[in-house]
XYZ file of C-alpha atoms in Angstrom:
321
model
C 23.168 52.475 59.576
C 23.657 48.989 61.005
C 21.810 48.321 64.250
C 22.030 45.478 66.789
C 18.785 44.633 68.583
C 19.229 42.397 71.607
C 16.209 40.209 72.314
C 13.707 38.891 69.773
C 10.567 39.022 71.861
C 7.716 41.291 70.834
C 9.644 44.436 71.812
C 12.678 43.461 69.764
C 10.564 42.399 66.803
C 8.573 45.652 66.825
C 11.785 47.653 67.067
C 13.475 45.763 64.248
C 10.449 45.935 61.956
C 10.214 49.707 62.258
C 13.939 50.170 61.649
C 13.940 47.864 58.628
C 10.924 49.703 57.227
C 12.988 52.899 57.499
C 15.765 51.325 55.444
C 18.214 50.421 58.208
C 20.279 47.226 58.393
C 19.203 45.357 61.555
C 20.516 42.206 63.242
C 18.507 40.583 66.041
C 20.214 38.491 68.725
C 18.302 36.065 70.958
C 19.231 33.126 73.176
C 16.086 31.263 72.142
C 15.922 28.912 69.203
C 13.427 31.221 67.505
C 11.852 34.628 67.938
C 9.153 35.072 70.549
C 10.512 35.501 74.054
C 7.687 34.830 76.517
C 5.171 34.392 73.689
C 6.324 30.817 73.481
C 5.319 27.235 72.753
C 6.939 24.049 74.070
C 6.771 20.928 71.895
C 7.337 17.419 73.189
C 6.223 13.908 72.225
C 3.991 15.212 69.466
C 2.292 17.643 71.849
C 2.455 21.413 72.129
C 1.895 23.732 75.087
C 1.703 27.518 75.088
C 3.713 27.811 78.298
C 4.301 31.566 78.179
C 1.727 34.192 77.277
C -1.655 32.481 77.173
C -3.448 35.007 74.983
C -3.012 38.552 73.689
C -5.154 41.662 73.786
C -4.837 44.757 71.635
C -6.133 48.148 72.724
C -4.250 50.178 70.130
C -4.506 49.967 66.366
C -0.807 49.239 65.790
C -0.709 46.066 67.865
C -4.140 45.005 66.594
C -2.859 45.261 63.018
C 0.259 43.283 63.903
C -1.840 40.482 65.388
C -4.059 40.503 62.311
C -1.000 40.149 60.096
C 0.185 37.230 62.228
C -3.132 35.410 61.811
C -4.159 35.483 65.462
C -7.636 34.106 66.192
C -10.199 34.974 68.847
C -10.409 32.710 71.889
C -13.712 33.611 73.539
C -12.964 31.585 76.677
C -10.187 34.014 77.579
C -11.509 37.134 75.877
C -8.379 37.538 73.793
C -6.468 36.421 70.705
C -4.170 33.439 70.275
C -1.701 32.321 67.667
C -2.684 29.507 65.298
C -1.720 26.714 65.468
C 0.343 27.778 68.509
C 1.177 31.030 70.291
C 4.695 30.972 68.855
C 3.162 31.446 65.391
C 2.564 35.116 66.242
C 6.164 36.221 66.846
C 7.553 33.910 64.197
C 5.203 35.378 61.638
C 6.014 38.939 62.666
C 9.755 38.213 62.580
C 9.675 36.693 59.100
C 12.319 38.311 56.914
C 14.297 39.791 59.804
C 17.955 38.846 60.244
C 18.056 36.804 63.448
C 20.991 35.248 65.294
C 19.061 32.586 67.190
C 20.364 30.452 70.070
C 23.029 33.093 70.731
C 23.764 34.415 74.211
C 25.045 38.015 74.215
C 28.039 37.999 76.538
C 29.341 41.546 76.343
C 29.189 44.848 74.466
C 32.294 46.775 73.493
C 32.444 50.272 72.117
C 35.301 50.950 69.717
C 36.222 53.789 67.412
C 34.227 52.339 64.513
C 31.130 51.499 66.570
C 29.702 48.834 68.848
C 30.867 45.227 68.929
C 28.612 42.402 70.160
C 30.313 39.390 71.732
C 27.973 36.403 71.569
C 28.232 32.666 72.066
C 26.168 29.542 71.738
C 23.266 29.858 74.176
C 23.712 27.816 77.326
C 27.274 26.834 76.506
C 29.410 29.960 76.588
C 30.056 32.180 79.613
C 32.607 34.951 80.067
C 35.125 33.904 82.694
C 33.470 30.517 83.103
C 34.627 26.997 82.250
C 36.071 26.100 78.891
C 33.585 27.124 76.226
C 32.044 24.462 74.015
C 32.503 26.871 71.110
C 34.417 30.088 70.685
C 32.450 33.320 71.126
C 31.893 35.452 68.048
C 32.759 39.137 67.941
C 30.349 40.830 65.538
C 30.193 44.421 64.383
C 30.614 47.256 64.004
C 27.101 48.500 64.767
C 26.105 52.145 64.787
C 23.778 51.584 67.734
C 22.682 48.865 70.162
C 19.053 48.585 71.248
C 18.479 46.216 74.156
C 15.009 44.713 74.699
C 15.973 42.009 77.195
C 14.143 41.693 80.538
C 15.459 44.394 82.868
C 17.295 41.968 85.222
C 19.217 40.599 82.241
C 19.816 43.980 80.620
C 21.275 45.588 83.758
C 24.451 43.464 84.154
C 25.077 43.468 80.403
C 24.922 47.270 80.180
C 26.619 48.072 83.477
C 30.202 48.205 82.057
C 29.270 50.392 79.077
C 26.140 52.356 80.021
C 25.912 52.487 83.832
C 23.044 55.005 83.964
C 20.866 52.831 81.736
C 21.879 49.759 83.732
C 20.857 51.466 86.955
C 17.434 52.315 85.517
C 16.914 48.715 84.402
C 18.047 47.364 87.763
C 15.385 49.460 89.500
C 12.545 47.439 87.923
C 11.624 44.367 90.010
C 10.450 41.234 88.229
C 8.271 38.398 89.508
C 8.802 34.731 88.599
C 6.285 32.149 87.423
C 6.412 28.361 87.628
C 4.411 26.778 84.791
C 3.043 23.258 84.456
C 2.512 21.546 81.110
C 0.542 18.326 81.284
C -1.433 16.120 78.900
C -3.988 13.535 79.973
C -5.811 10.620 78.331
C -9.200 11.871 79.513
C -10.923 15.230 79.762
C -10.634 16.957 83.139
C -13.912 18.127 84.729
C -13.040 21.810 84.451
C -13.982 24.805 82.301
C -11.550 25.769 79.558
C -10.044 28.625 81.589
C -9.669 29.236 85.306
C -8.401 32.310 87.097
C -8.898 31.606 90.818
C -9.450 34.767 92.893
C -7.042 33.527 95.572
C -4.584 30.747 96.222
C -1.367 29.541 94.594
C -2.745 29.130 91.044
C -2.974 32.312 88.991
C -4.175 30.741 85.742
C -5.104 27.345 84.384
C -6.314 26.570 80.888
C -7.204 23.697 78.631
C -4.575 24.536 76.037
C -6.054 22.024 73.613
C -9.296 24.041 73.515
C -7.713 27.004 71.764
C -8.552 27.661 68.087
C -6.573 25.533 65.661
C -5.712 22.852 68.198
C -8.542 20.449 67.555
C -7.879 16.728 67.627
C -5.002 16.756 70.098
C -4.670 15.295 73.568
C -6.212 16.910 76.642
C -3.443 19.441 77.258
C -3.282 21.805 80.221
C -1.102 24.758 81.167
C -1.129 25.880 84.797
C 0.703 29.005 85.895
C 1.391 29.512 89.592
C 1.020 32.943 91.124
C 3.995 35.177 91.725
C 4.005 34.659 95.492
C 4.005 30.851 95.243
C 6.567 30.945 92.433
C 8.878 33.205 94.410
C 8.572 31.058 97.526
C 9.421 27.954 95.496
C 11.766 29.589 93.000
C 14.747 27.304 93.602
C 12.836 24.028 93.826
C 14.444 21.267 91.756
C 12.498 20.704 88.548
C 11.116 17.322 89.669
C 9.904 18.746 92.976
C 8.336 21.747 91.255
C 6.594 19.432 88.782
C 5.116 17.323 91.564
C 3.979 20.425 93.444
C 2.348 21.921 90.348
C 0.490 18.689 89.590
C -0.715 18.820 93.176
C -2.043 22.328 92.611
C -3.972 21.169 89.547
C -5.332 18.176 91.452
C -6.471 20.549 94.161
C -8.718 22.199 91.570
C -9.728 19.234 89.396
C -9.707 16.367 91.871
C -7.732 13.138 91.295
C -5.845 13.283 88.015
C -5.446 10.460 85.492
C -1.879 9.385 84.837
C -0.398 12.079 82.588
C 0.655 11.229 79.054
C 3.247 13.959 79.388
C 4.252 16.333 82.158
C 6.896 19.027 82.482
C 7.564 22.219 84.402
C 9.153 25.463 83.260
C 10.412 28.288 85.434
C 10.060 31.792 84.069
C 12.491 33.587 86.351
C 11.597 36.966 84.841
C 7.907 36.553 84.065
C 6.457 40.010 84.702
C 7.513 43.487 85.778
C 6.030 44.256 89.181
C 6.709 47.996 89.061
C 7.217 49.217 85.477
C 9.582 52.073 84.722
C 6.804 54.376 83.543
C 8.527 55.462 80.328
C 8.152 54.066 76.827
C 11.896 53.507 76.403
C 15.333 54.848 77.316
C 17.788 56.241 74.774
C 21.282 57.664 75.258
C 22.205 59.578 72.075
C 25.775 60.118 73.243
C 26.426 56.388 73.540
C 23.990 55.353 70.782
C 22.482 52.735 73.042
C 18.892 52.271 74.190
C 16.576 50.140 76.299
C 13.045 48.937 75.769
C 10.664 46.154 76.739
C 7.317 45.514 78.350
C 8.899 46.408 81.697
C 9.110 50.027 80.579
C 5.322 50.436 80.308
C 3.627 47.432 81.897
C 3.471 43.645 81.920
C 1.252 43.118 78.869
C 2.349 42.002 75.429
C 1.108 45.238 73.897
C 3.383 47.189 76.256
C 6.331 45.320 74.764
C 5.204 46.118 71.220
C 4.672 49.798 72.016
C 8.009 50.107 73.807
C 9.948 48.487 70.966
C 8.251 50.778 68.473
C 9.090 53.812 70.621
C 12.715 52.705 70.958
C 13.080 52.511 67.178
C 11.481 55.924 66.939
C 13.997 57.387 69.388
C 16.891 56.132 67.257
C 15.309 57.299 64.007
C 14.608 60.703 65.491
C 18.211 61.035 66.577
C 19.458 59.908 63.165
C 17.197 62.425 61.437
C 18.318 65.214 63.763
C 21.935 64.316 63.105
């Protein structure tokens, strides 16, 4: 069997790993330049910032073993594990050996007599029905099944033409956004390594340079605004959002030295606010399924467990067939 897995975050990686271990031929598609999804690291001017998931926790043995394999290290300040030398090392390590189509935006799915076709183009450049494409989309297949692990708001419109019931289920899960600040300074800020204010616009702030394996770098900070503030300011221009986020950090730390580097990133689909409550969704008639952290919760382990369950649903159907 040849399987297409859409999304190379932790859910997609877990799904693909289980299928490959069972002897199936798997192709991962992701719009990012590498595997990882929201377990991500931004690099700029010789600096690095973990601007997505700040740390990981494992309650089950399967995810704990995966993090061990990926070389994650304890970060006592947060009470969790982090990738070394960056958070992106975790998904990249776990995705090693998997067949990945990176920087590819999945535009459409088409079901034909010989199986599923995946229409995909260069991420950020190709849109169906949009302006002239910078490169021609590729039509890849056939695939015996398609397993989608994209965030629910992205999965719903993609699946709507071919699997409306699954699309409706995905569309029912609301997501919250998160504006994130990445800033480096020439001097140490008078703050503890991690901050989680009980109230106010900042949900999390951390001295990213204090994580294991990051010794010797600049004073680097990641600040994540809360969902309410991020939603209220969702459509701010990037420069305005950056200035506002620096203001939030200054409100905690006091006057800031002139940053060596500063940038803002908007996670439009940062966290599921009301998870589906099921490990995954699988339609055996269509040979198409859905998974992701939004099925079970908003933690990284929920993504891993959902992707594993989605692979299990396909393998169970294949065995029964």
